Amino acid sequence: MLNAVKPQFSGNGTNIALGELCEILNGYAFKSKRYVDEGIRVIRIANVQKGYLEDSHPCFYPATEKGSIAQFLLYENDLLLSLTGNVGRVALLDNKFLPAALNQRVACLRIKDESLLNKRYLFHCLNSMCFENRCIESANGIAQKNLSTVWLRGYAIPVPQMDKQLEIARRFDLIQAQISRAKAQIVKLDDLVKSRFIEMFGDCRLARQDQDWKRIGNIGEVLGGATPKTQVEEYWGGGFPWLTPAEIGDSIYVNATSRTLTSEGVRSCSLSKLPAGTVLLSSRAPIGKVAIAGTDMYCNQGFKNIVCGDSVLPRYLYSLLMFNSDYLNSLGRGATFLELSKRIVEDIKIPVPAVELQLQFECFAQKVDKLRFMLLGNPLPMFGHRSFCCSTNSGNGGVILEAKDY
C-alpha cells in the first residue's frame, strides 16, 4: 500500500533564477509534411506529460536532416517543459526516445554547472503542482495558454547545499518508484477489466464502425466547454468545479478540480453543466483521455464530453473509449494541432449491448476499481499526483519541501 509520506527538509538555501542555473533552449517549427516513418523523433507538446514522456503516436524527421537541425537535437536525461496548452509539465528524456529533436513550444533546460545543481533535484522541484500552477497563472492566452521563456528564466527555485539536494532527490525518487510499482500493478488490473470486456462484448475495436452500431449523437448528448476571462476575478474561486485535460490522470472518477468558477463565471461563457456520470473525453492536447464526472462540473474547451442516455451506462462507455485511444487519435483534424470536433464525436458509431449486460460488466469493473484505490492507499474515488512544493522559509532562509497528494 502506498502511504501518504510527507518528508520535510530544511537547511540553508538560496533562491536562484532558472536562467542563471540553466540554459533554456527553444524548439524548431518542424514541418509535418516532411515527417517520415522513421528517423529523428520529434518531441512535441503532446508528448510531455506530468513527470514522463508519452509517445504512442510518434512523428519522425528524416535522419538526413541531422546536420541542419543539430542545435535542436536532444540528449539523454534532458529536462523538457511544455510551453503551450497544458503549460508547466516537465519530463526527463529517456534513452529509448533517441535520436530526438525539440519541437517548437517545448523548452529544454540544461544545467550549466552540475556541481551547483542536481538534475534529479531540479526535476522534482519543477514536477510539482505549485510550479505548474504558477506556470498556468503566468501564461498568456485565453483559448490556449502560452508560457514565456522570459518568465521561465526569471523563475527562482531554492538551491540548498548539494548534500541536501541529493537527499531530497533520493527521498522523492523512492516515492516515485513506489508509485511506479503501484501503477504497474494497476495496469494488470486494467488488463483484467479489458479481458472481461472482450469476453462479454466481443471485438471492441471502434475502427470497424459496424453499420449496425449506433452513433454517439443518437445515444447521448455531446457537450463542450470554455474558459471564462482569467483576468476577471469575479469569475473565479466559487463553488463550481471547472476541469482541464491536464487534471485527468489515473483516476476513473473526477470529483474535484484545481480551479472553480462562480455563477458569474459560468454565465459569462454560457457553460453547459456536466452532470455526475458524464463521460469526460479530452479532444485536444492530447486526444483520448477519458474519465467519469463524479459530481456536477464544468470544463474548458479541451473536451467533447458525453452525457449518456438511457441505453448506455457511463462505466461501459468509459471502458470502450479507453480501449480505443488510437482510433480516437486517428480522427483528429487541424493544421496547428489535432482536435476532435463535436460533429466527429457525435458521428462515431459504437456497439450498444443490452443494459442488463452492461450492468453485469459495471458490477465486475467496480470491484476491480476498489482494488485499484486500495492498492494506491487512497480513499475512493480518486488518486491524484504526488509531487512536492518548495519554498524558502521566511524565518530562517531554509528550504522546506513537502510531498503532497493532488
Short mmCIF file of C-alpha atoms in Angstrom, two decimals:
data_model
loop_
_atom_site.label_atom_id
_atom_site.label_comp_id
_atom_site.label_asym_id
_atom_site.label_seq_id
_atom_site.Cartn_x
_atom_site.Cartn_y
_atom_site.Cartn_z
CA MET A 1 0.00 0.00 0.00
CA LEU A 2 1.22 3.47 -0.88
CA ASN A 3 1.37 5.54 2.30
CA ALA A 4 0.89 9.30 2.40
CA VAL A 5 4.53 10.05 3.21
CA LYS A 6 5.30 13.73 3.91
CA PRO A 7 9.06 14.16 4.25
CA GLN A 8 10.24 17.65 5.21
CA PHE A 9 13.67 19.14 4.69
CA SER A 10 15.16 22.39 5.85
CA GLY A 11 18.58 23.84 5.53
CA ASN A 12 20.47 26.84 4.27
CA GLY A 13 19.34 27.59 0.74
CA THR A 14 19.29 30.47 -1.70
CA ASN A 15 16.68 31.28 -4.31
CA ILE A 16 18.31 31.41 -7.76
CA ALA A 17 16.63 32.14 -11.10
CA LEU A 18 16.43 29.26 -13.58
CA GLY A 19 18.10 31.43 -16.20
CA GLU A 20 21.21 31.60 -14.02
CA LEU A 21 21.20 27.87 -13.36
CA CYS A 22 20.25 26.51 -16.78
CA GLU A 23 20.48 27.09 -20.48
CA ILE A 24 16.87 27.28 -21.65
CA LEU A 25 16.51 26.22 -25.27
CA ASN A 26 13.55 26.71 -27.59
CA GLY A 27 12.49 24.19 -30.23
CA TYR A 28 12.13 24.33 -34.00
CA ALA A 29 8.96 24.56 -36.11
CA PHE A 30 9.24 21.20 -37.86
CA LYS A 31 7.07 20.87 -40.96
CA SER A 32 4.62 17.99 -40.55
CA LYS A 33 4.55 17.44 -44.32
CA ARG A 34 8.19 16.34 -44.05
CA TYR A 35 7.52 13.67 -41.43
CA VAL A 36 8.65 10.14 -42.34
CA ASP A 37 8.10 6.64 -40.93
CA GLU A 38 11.41 6.53 -39.07
CA GLY A 39 14.36 8.78 -38.37
CA ILE A 40 14.79 11.53 -35.75
CA ARG A 41 11.89 11.55 -33.30
CA VAL A 42 10.21 14.97 -32.93
CA ILE A 43 9.36 15.69 -29.28
CA ARG A 44 6.12 17.71 -29.28
CA ILE A 45 3.97 19.35 -26.62
CA ALA A 46 1.59 16.39 -26.51
CA ASN A 47 4.50 14.11 -25.59
CA VAL A 48 5.31 15.99 -22.38
CA GLN A 49 3.02 14.64 -19.67
CA LYS A 50 3.31 15.30 -15.94
CA GLY A 51 6.60 13.67 -14.97
CA TYR A 52 7.05 11.48 -18.02
CA LEU A 53 7.10 11.35 -21.82
CA GLU A 54 4.34 9.62 -23.77
CA ASP A 55 4.78 8.91 -27.47
CA SER A 56 2.25 6.33 -28.61
CA HIS A 57 1.86 8.27 -31.88
CA PRO A 58 5.46 9.20 -32.82
CA CYS A 59 6.49 11.63 -35.55
CA PHE A 60 9.90 11.43 -37.23
CA TYR A 61 12.05 13.79 -39.26
CA PRO A 62 14.45 12.49 -41.94
CA ALA A 63 17.76 11.34 -40.47
CA THR A 64 19.46 13.00 -43.45
CA GLU A 65 18.49 16.38 -41.93
CA LYS A 66 20.52 15.78 -38.76
CA GLY A 67 23.15 18.36 -39.69
CA SER A 68 20.65 21.12 -40.44
CA ILE A 69 18.82 20.69 -37.11
CA ALA A 70 21.88 19.99 -34.94
CA GLN A 71 21.11 22.80 -32.49
CA PHE A 72 17.72 21.23 -31.71
CA LEU A 73 18.96 17.67 -31.09
CA LEU A 74 18.30 16.30 -27.62
CA TYR A 75 20.35 14.17 -25.25
CA GLU A 76 19.55 11.53 -22.68
CA ASN A 77 18.06 12.98 -19.47
CA ASP A 78 17.41 16.40 -20.99
CA LEU A 79 14.74 18.15 -18.90
CA LEU A 80 11.78 19.14 -21.09
CA LEU A 81 8.95 21.56 -20.28
CA SER A 82 5.67 22.32 -22.09
CA LEU A 83 5.16 25.98 -23.03
CA THR A 84 1.75 25.84 -24.73
CA GLY A 85 -1.59 24.31 -23.80
CA ASN A 86 -1.03 22.33 -20.60
CA VAL A 87 1.87 24.56 -19.57
CA GLY A 88 4.36 23.69 -16.85
CA ARG A 89 4.61 19.94 -17.36
CA VAL A 90 8.11 18.51 -17.14
CA ALA A 91 9.73 15.22 -18.10
CA LEU A 92 13.20 13.74 -18.47
CA LEU A 93 14.15 12.32 -21.87
CA ASP A 94 14.75 8.58 -21.69
CA ASN A 95 17.38 6.96 -23.89
CA LYS A 96 14.68 4.89 -25.66
CA PHE A 97 13.36 8.05 -27.37
CA LEU A 98 16.70 8.92 -29.01
CA PRO A 99 17.61 10.18 -31.53
CA ALA A 100 15.24 13.05 -30.90
CA ALA A 101 14.82 16.75 -31.68
CA LEU A 102 12.99 19.56 -29.89
CA ASN A 103 9.80 20.88 -31.48
CA GLN A 104 8.54 24.46 -31.05
CA ARG A 105 6.80 25.42 -27.80
CA VAL A 106 8.73 22.80 -25.83
CA ALA A 107 11.64 24.08 -23.77
CA CYS A 108 14.78 22.18 -22.85
CA LEU A 109 16.59 23.03 -19.58
CA ARG A 110 20.27 22.10 -19.39
CA ILE A 111 22.10 22.71 -16.13
CA LYS A 112 25.14 24.96 -16.55
CA ASP A 113 27.05 23.72 -13.50
CA GLU A 114 26.08 20.29 -12.14
CA SER A 115 28.30 20.82 -9.11
CA LEU A 116 25.81 23.52 -8.06
CA LEU A 117 22.50 21.91 -9.08
CA ASN A 118 21.50 18.24 -9.18
CA LYS A 119 19.29 17.27 -12.13
CA ARG A 120 17.02 14.93 -10.15
CA TYR A 121 16.51 17.66 -7.55
CA LEU A 122 15.60 20.14 -10.31
CA PHE A 123 13.21 17.64 -11.87
CA HIS A 124 11.34 17.11 -8.60
CA CYS A 125 11.29 20.85 -7.96
CA LEU A 126 9.57 21.51 -11.28
CA ASN A 127 7.43 18.36 -11.31
CA SER A 128 5.20 19.87 -8.65
CA MET A 129 1.70 21.28 -8.65
CA CYS A 130 2.88 24.55 -7.13
CA PHE A 131 5.26 25.12 -10.06
CA GLU A 132 2.67 24.01 -12.62
CA ASN A 133 0.05 26.31 -11.08
CA ARG A 134 2.46 29.24 -11.20
CA CYS A 135 3.11 28.49 -14.86
CA ILE A 136 -0.63 28.49 -15.54
CA GLU A 137 -1.10 31.76 -13.65
CA SER A 138 1.78 33.39 -15.54
CA ALA A 139 0.83 32.14 -19.01
CA ASN A 140 -0.87 34.33 -21.59
CA GLY A 141 -3.87 33.44 -23.73
CA ILE A 142 -7.48 32.51 -23.11
CA ALA A 143 -8.26 29.73 -25.59
CA GLN A 144 -4.75 28.32 -25.27
CA LYS A 145 -2.14 29.13 -22.65
CA ASN A 146 1.35 30.21 -23.74
CA LEU A 147 4.22 30.40 -21.29
CA SER A 148 7.07 32.83 -21.91
CA THR A 149 10.66 31.62 -21.65
CA VAL A 150 11.46 35.11 -20.34
CA TRP A 151 9.23 34.40 -17.33
CA LEU A 152 10.74 30.93 -17.02
CA ARG A 153 14.29 32.30 -16.92
CA GLY A 154 13.30 34.61 -14.09
CA TYR A 155 11.56 31.92 -12.02
CA ALA A 156 13.62 31.29 -8.88
CA ILE A 157 13.96 27.97 -7.06
CA PRO A 158 15.59 27.24 -3.69
CA VAL A 159 19.09 25.80 -4.09
CA PRO A 160 20.36 24.20 -0.85
CA GLN A 161 23.77 22.60 -0.43
CA MET A 162 24.46 19.65 -2.73
CA ASP A 163 24.23 17.04 0.03
CA LYS A 164 20.76 18.33 0.88
CA GLN A 165 19.74 18.28 -2.81
CA LEU A 166 20.88 14.68 -3.13
CA GLU A 167 18.96 13.67 -0.01
CA ILE A 168 15.80 15.42 -1.26
CA ALA A 169 16.13 13.80 -4.69
CA ARG A 170 16.73 10.38 -3.12
CA ARG A 171 13.63 10.66 -0.93
CA PHE A 172 11.39 11.65 -3.82
CA ASP A 173 12.92 9.06 -6.15
CA LEU A 174 11.88 6.42 -3.60
CA ILE A 175 8.34 7.79 -3.53
CA GLN A 176 8.29 7.87 -7.34
CA ALA A 177 9.49 4.26 -7.51
CA GLN A 178 6.74 3.26 -5.10
CA ILE A 179 4.16 4.98 -7.28
CA SER A 180 5.58 3.32 -10.40
CA ARG A 181 5.28 -0.14 -8.85
CA ALA A 182 1.68 0.59 -7.84
CA LYS A 183 0.87 1.82 -11.36
CA ALA A 184 2.40 -1.33 -12.87
CA GLN A 185 0.00 -3.42 -10.79
CA ILE A 186 -2.86 -1.16 -11.84
CA VAL A 187 -2.01 -1.87 -15.48
CA LYS A 188 -2.53 -5.57 -14.73
CA LEU A 189 -5.90 -4.81 -13.16
CA ASP A 190 -6.87 -2.73 -16.19
CA ASP A 191 -5.88 -5.63 -18.46
CA LEU A 192 -8.18 -7.85 -16.40
CA VAL A 193 -11.08 -5.43 -16.97
CA LYS A 194 -10.33 -5.32 -20.70
CA SER A 195 -10.27 -9.13 -20.90
CA ARG A 196 -13.65 -9.28 -19.17
CA PHE A 197 -15.00 -6.58 -21.52
CA ILE A 198 -13.96 -8.53 -24.62
CA GLU A 199 -15.30 -11.77 -23.12
CA MET A 200 -18.70 -10.16 -22.59
CA PHE A 201 -18.98 -7.88 -25.64
CA GLY A 202 -16.60 -9.29 -28.25
CA ASP A 203 -14.35 -7.27 -30.57
CA CYS A 204 -14.29 -3.73 -29.18
CA ARG A 205 -12.31 -2.03 -31.96
CA LEU A 206 -14.22 1.09 -32.96
CA ALA A 207 -12.23 1.28 -36.20
CA ARG A 208 -14.64 -1.33 -37.55
CA GLN A 209 -17.55 1.18 -37.48
CA ASP A 210 -20.13 -1.58 -37.96
CA GLN A 211 -23.26 -0.37 -39.76
CA ASP A 212 -25.45 -1.88 -37.04
CA TRP A 213 -23.84 0.20 -34.32
CA LYS A 214 -25.34 3.46 -33.08
CA ARG A 215 -24.00 6.99 -33.40
CA ILE A 216 -22.86 8.55 -30.14
CA GLY A 217 -25.02 11.54 -31.06
CA ASN A 218 -28.08 9.25 -31.01
CA ILE A 219 -27.42 7.62 -27.63
CA GLY A 220 -26.20 10.66 -25.71
CA GLU A 221 -25.55 14.41 -25.80
CA VAL A 222 -22.08 15.75 -26.65
CA LEU A 223 -21.13 18.86 -24.63
CA GLY A 224 -18.01 21.01 -24.71
CA GLY A 225 -16.73 23.81 -22.51
CA ALA A 226 -14.96 27.15 -22.45
CA THR A 227 -12.64 29.32 -20.38
CA PRO A 228 -14.04 32.47 -18.72
CA LYS A 229 -11.77 35.52 -18.82
CA THR A 230 -8.95 34.78 -16.41
CA GLN A 231 -8.37 38.47 -15.59
CA VAL A 232 -11.88 38.88 -14.19
CA GLU A 233 -11.58 37.89 -10.54
CA GLU A 234 -15.34 37.73 -10.06
CA TYR A 235 -15.46 34.70 -12.35
CA TRP A 236 -13.11 32.51 -10.28
CA GLY A 237 -12.96 30.86 -6.88
CA GLY A 238 -16.63 29.94 -6.50
CA GLY A 239 -18.31 26.63 -5.81
CA PHE A 240 -18.47 25.19 -9.33
CA PRO A 241 -15.69 22.73 -10.35
CA TRP A 242 -14.03 23.58 -13.66
CA LEU A 243 -11.91 20.87 -15.34
CA THR A 244 -8.96 20.95 -17.75
CA PRO A 245 -7.46 17.95 -19.61
CA ALA A 246 -4.29 18.25 -17.50
CA GLU A 247 -6.29 17.12 -14.46
CA ILE A 248 -7.32 13.77 -15.93
CA GLY A 249 -4.81 11.21 -14.72
CA ASP A 250 -5.03 7.66 -13.42
CA SER A 251 -8.38 8.13 -11.71
CA ILE A 252 -11.54 6.82 -13.31
CA TYR A 253 -13.67 9.34 -11.44
CA VAL A 254 -13.06 13.08 -11.12
CA ASN A 255 -14.60 14.59 -8.01
CA ALA A 256 -12.63 17.81 -7.63
CA THR A 257 -10.74 20.31 -9.78
CA SER A 258 -7.87 22.66 -9.07
CA ARG A 259 -9.89 25.71 -10.17
CA THR A 260 -13.52 26.62 -9.59
CA LEU A 261 -15.97 29.11 -11.07
CA THR A 262 -18.54 31.46 -9.64
CA SER A 263 -22.05 31.64 -11.06
CA GLU A 264 -20.95 34.82 -12.88
CA GLY A 265 -18.09 32.89 -14.49
CA VAL A 266 -20.45 30.13 -15.62
CA ARG A 267 -22.86 32.66 -17.14
CA SER A 268 -20.08 34.62 -18.87
CA CYS A 269 -19.43 31.73 -21.25
CA SER A 270 -22.91 30.17 -21.20
CA LEU A 271 -21.27 26.97 -19.99
CA SER A 272 -23.23 23.74 -20.09
CA LYS A 273 -23.30 21.80 -16.82
CA LEU A 274 -21.84 18.31 -16.97
CA PRO A 275 -23.92 16.19 -14.60
CA ALA A 276 -22.36 13.47 -12.45
CA GLY A 277 -21.89 10.38 -14.63
CA THR A 278 -20.86 12.35 -17.72
CA VAL A 279 -18.11 10.56 -19.66
CA LEU A 280 -15.28 13.09 -19.97
CA LEU A 281 -13.28 12.91 -23.23
CA SER A 282 -10.33 15.19 -23.98
CA SER A 283 -10.50 16.37 -27.57
CA ARG A 284 -7.07 18.02 -27.96
CA ALA A 285 -3.58 18.16 -26.47
CA PRO A 286 -3.94 15.24 -26.02
CA ILE A 287 -6.87 13.47 -27.65
CA GLY A 288 -8.40 10.48 -25.90
CA LYS A 289 -8.01 10.98 -22.15
CA VAL A 290 -11.14 9.58 -20.54
CA ALA A 291 -12.74 9.82 -17.09
CA ILE A 292 -16.17 9.94 -15.47
CA ALA A 293 -17.50 13.01 -13.66
CA GLY A 294 -18.07 12.06 -10.04
CA THR A 295 -20.01 15.25 -9.41
CA ASP A 296 -21.62 18.06 -11.40
CA MET A 297 -18.95 20.22 -13.05
CA TYR A 298 -17.91 22.40 -15.98
CA CYS A 299 -14.86 22.22 -18.23
CA ASN A 300 -12.67 24.18 -20.62
CA GLN A 301 -12.63 23.93 -24.41
CA GLY A 302 -10.37 20.86 -24.45
CA PHE A 303 -13.24 18.38 -24.14
CA LYS A 304 -16.08 16.77 -26.05
CA ASN A 305 -17.99 15.08 -23.23
CA ILE A 306 -20.85 12.60 -23.48
CA VAL A 307 -23.93 12.71 -21.27
CA CYS A 308 -25.23 9.16 -21.61
CA GLY A 309 -28.82 8.37 -22.50
CA ASP A 310 -30.84 5.50 -21.04
CA SER A 311 -29.32 2.86 -23.34
CA VAL A 312 -25.68 3.35 -22.32
CA LEU A 313 -24.05 3.19 -18.89
CA PRO A 314 -21.10 5.54 -18.18
CA ARG A 315 -18.75 2.77 -16.99
CA TYR A 316 -19.34 0.79 -20.19
CA LEU A 317 -18.76 3.81 -22.45
CA TYR A 318 -15.69 4.85 -20.42
CA SER A 319 -14.06 1.46 -20.98
CA LEU A 320 -14.99 1.33 -24.65
CA LEU A 321 -13.36 4.72 -25.30
CA MET A 322 -10.33 3.90 -23.14
CA PHE A 323 -9.64 0.79 -25.23
CA ASN A 324 -9.81 2.82 -28.46
CA SER A 325 -7.45 5.75 -27.87
CA ASP A 326 -5.54 5.02 -31.10
CA TYR A 327 -8.73 5.20 -33.13
CA LEU A 328 -9.82 8.42 -31.43
CA ASN A 329 -6.44 9.99 -32.21
CA SER A 330 -6.76 8.95 -35.86
CA LEU A 331 -9.92 11.09 -36.10
CA GLY A 332 -8.16 14.29 -35.04
CA ARG A 333 -8.20 17.16 -37.52
CA GLY A 334 -6.40 20.50 -37.67
CA ALA A 335 -3.33 22.26 -39.07
CA THR A 336 -1.84 23.71 -35.86
CA PHE A 337 -2.83 20.84 -33.55
CA LEU A 338 -5.13 17.86 -33.92
CA GLU A 339 -8.59 18.14 -32.40
CA LEU A 340 -11.87 16.25 -32.28
CA SER A 341 -14.86 18.37 -33.23
CA LYS A 342 -18.32 17.89 -31.73
CA ARG A 343 -19.56 16.52 -35.07
CA ILE A 344 -16.74 13.97 -35.26
CA VAL A 345 -17.56 12.61 -31.79
CA GLU A 346 -21.30 12.56 -32.50
CA ASP A 347 -20.72 10.55 -35.69
CA ILE A 348 -18.63 7.82 -34.04
CA LYS A 349 -20.60 4.57 -34.08
CA ILE A 350 -20.42 2.30 -31.03
CA PRO A 351 -21.86 -1.11 -30.11
CA VAL A 352 -24.74 -0.79 -27.62
CA PRO A 353 -25.41 -4.11 -25.85
CA ALA A 354 -28.38 -4.74 -23.58
CA VAL A 355 -28.36 -2.58 -20.44
CA GLU A 356 -28.57 -5.75 -18.29
CA LEU A 357 -25.27 -6.94 -19.78
CA GLN A 358 -23.69 -3.52 -19.25
CA LEU A 359 -24.81 -3.69 -15.60
CA GLN A 360 -23.06 -7.04 -15.16
CA PHE A 361 -19.86 -5.57 -16.55
CA GLU A 362 -20.19 -2.47 -14.37
CA CYS A 363 -20.53 -4.64 -11.26
CA PHE A 364 -17.34 -6.53 -12.15
CA ALA A 365 -15.45 -3.34 -13.05
CA GLN A 366 -16.43 -1.61 -9.81
CA LYS A 367 -14.94 -4.45 -7.78
CA VAL A 368 -11.67 -4.05 -9.68
CA ASP A 369 -11.88 -0.28 -9.26
CA LYS A 370 -11.94 -0.74 -5.48
CA LEU A 371 -8.76 -2.82 -5.70
CA ARG A 372 -7.10 -0.01 -7.67
CA PHE A 373 -7.78 2.52 -4.95
CA MET A 374 -6.84 0.12 -2.15
CA LEU A 375 -3.54 -0.52 -3.95
CA LEU A 376 -2.81 3.19 -4.11
CA GLY A 377 -3.61 3.62 -0.43
CA ASN A 378 -6.02 6.47 -1.08
CA PRO A 379 -9.77 6.72 -0.38
CA LEU A 380 -12.33 6.36 -3.14
CA PRO A 381 -12.90 7.68 -5.65
CA MET A 382 -9.73 9.44 -6.72
CA PHE A 383 -5.94 9.25 -6.66
CA GLY A 384 -4.06 12.37 -7.69
CA HIS A 385 -0.49 13.26 -8.49
CA ARG A 386 2.15 13.04 -5.79
CA SER A 387 4.68 15.83 -6.03
CA PHE A 388 6.30 18.43 -3.82
CA CYS A 389 6.13 22.13 -3.19
CA CYS A 390 9.30 24.02 -2.47
CA SER A 391 9.66 27.38 -0.82
CA THR A 392 12.06 29.42 1.19
CA ASN A 393 11.24 29.57 4.87
CA SER A 394 10.87 33.26 5.65
CA GLY A 395 12.01 32.66 9.21
CA ASN A 396 15.47 31.26 8.64
CA GLY A 397 16.07 31.21 4.91
CA GLY A 398 15.86 27.40 4.89
CA VAL A 399 14.28 25.24 2.23
CA ILE A 400 11.02 23.46 3.00
CA LEU A 401 9.83 20.67 0.73
CA GLU A 402 6.75 18.53 1.24
CA ALA A 403 5.36 15.52 -0.58
CA LYS A 404 1.68 16.09 -1.21
CA ASP A 405 -1.22 14.39 -2.97
CA TYR A 406 -3.11 16.41 -5.56
#
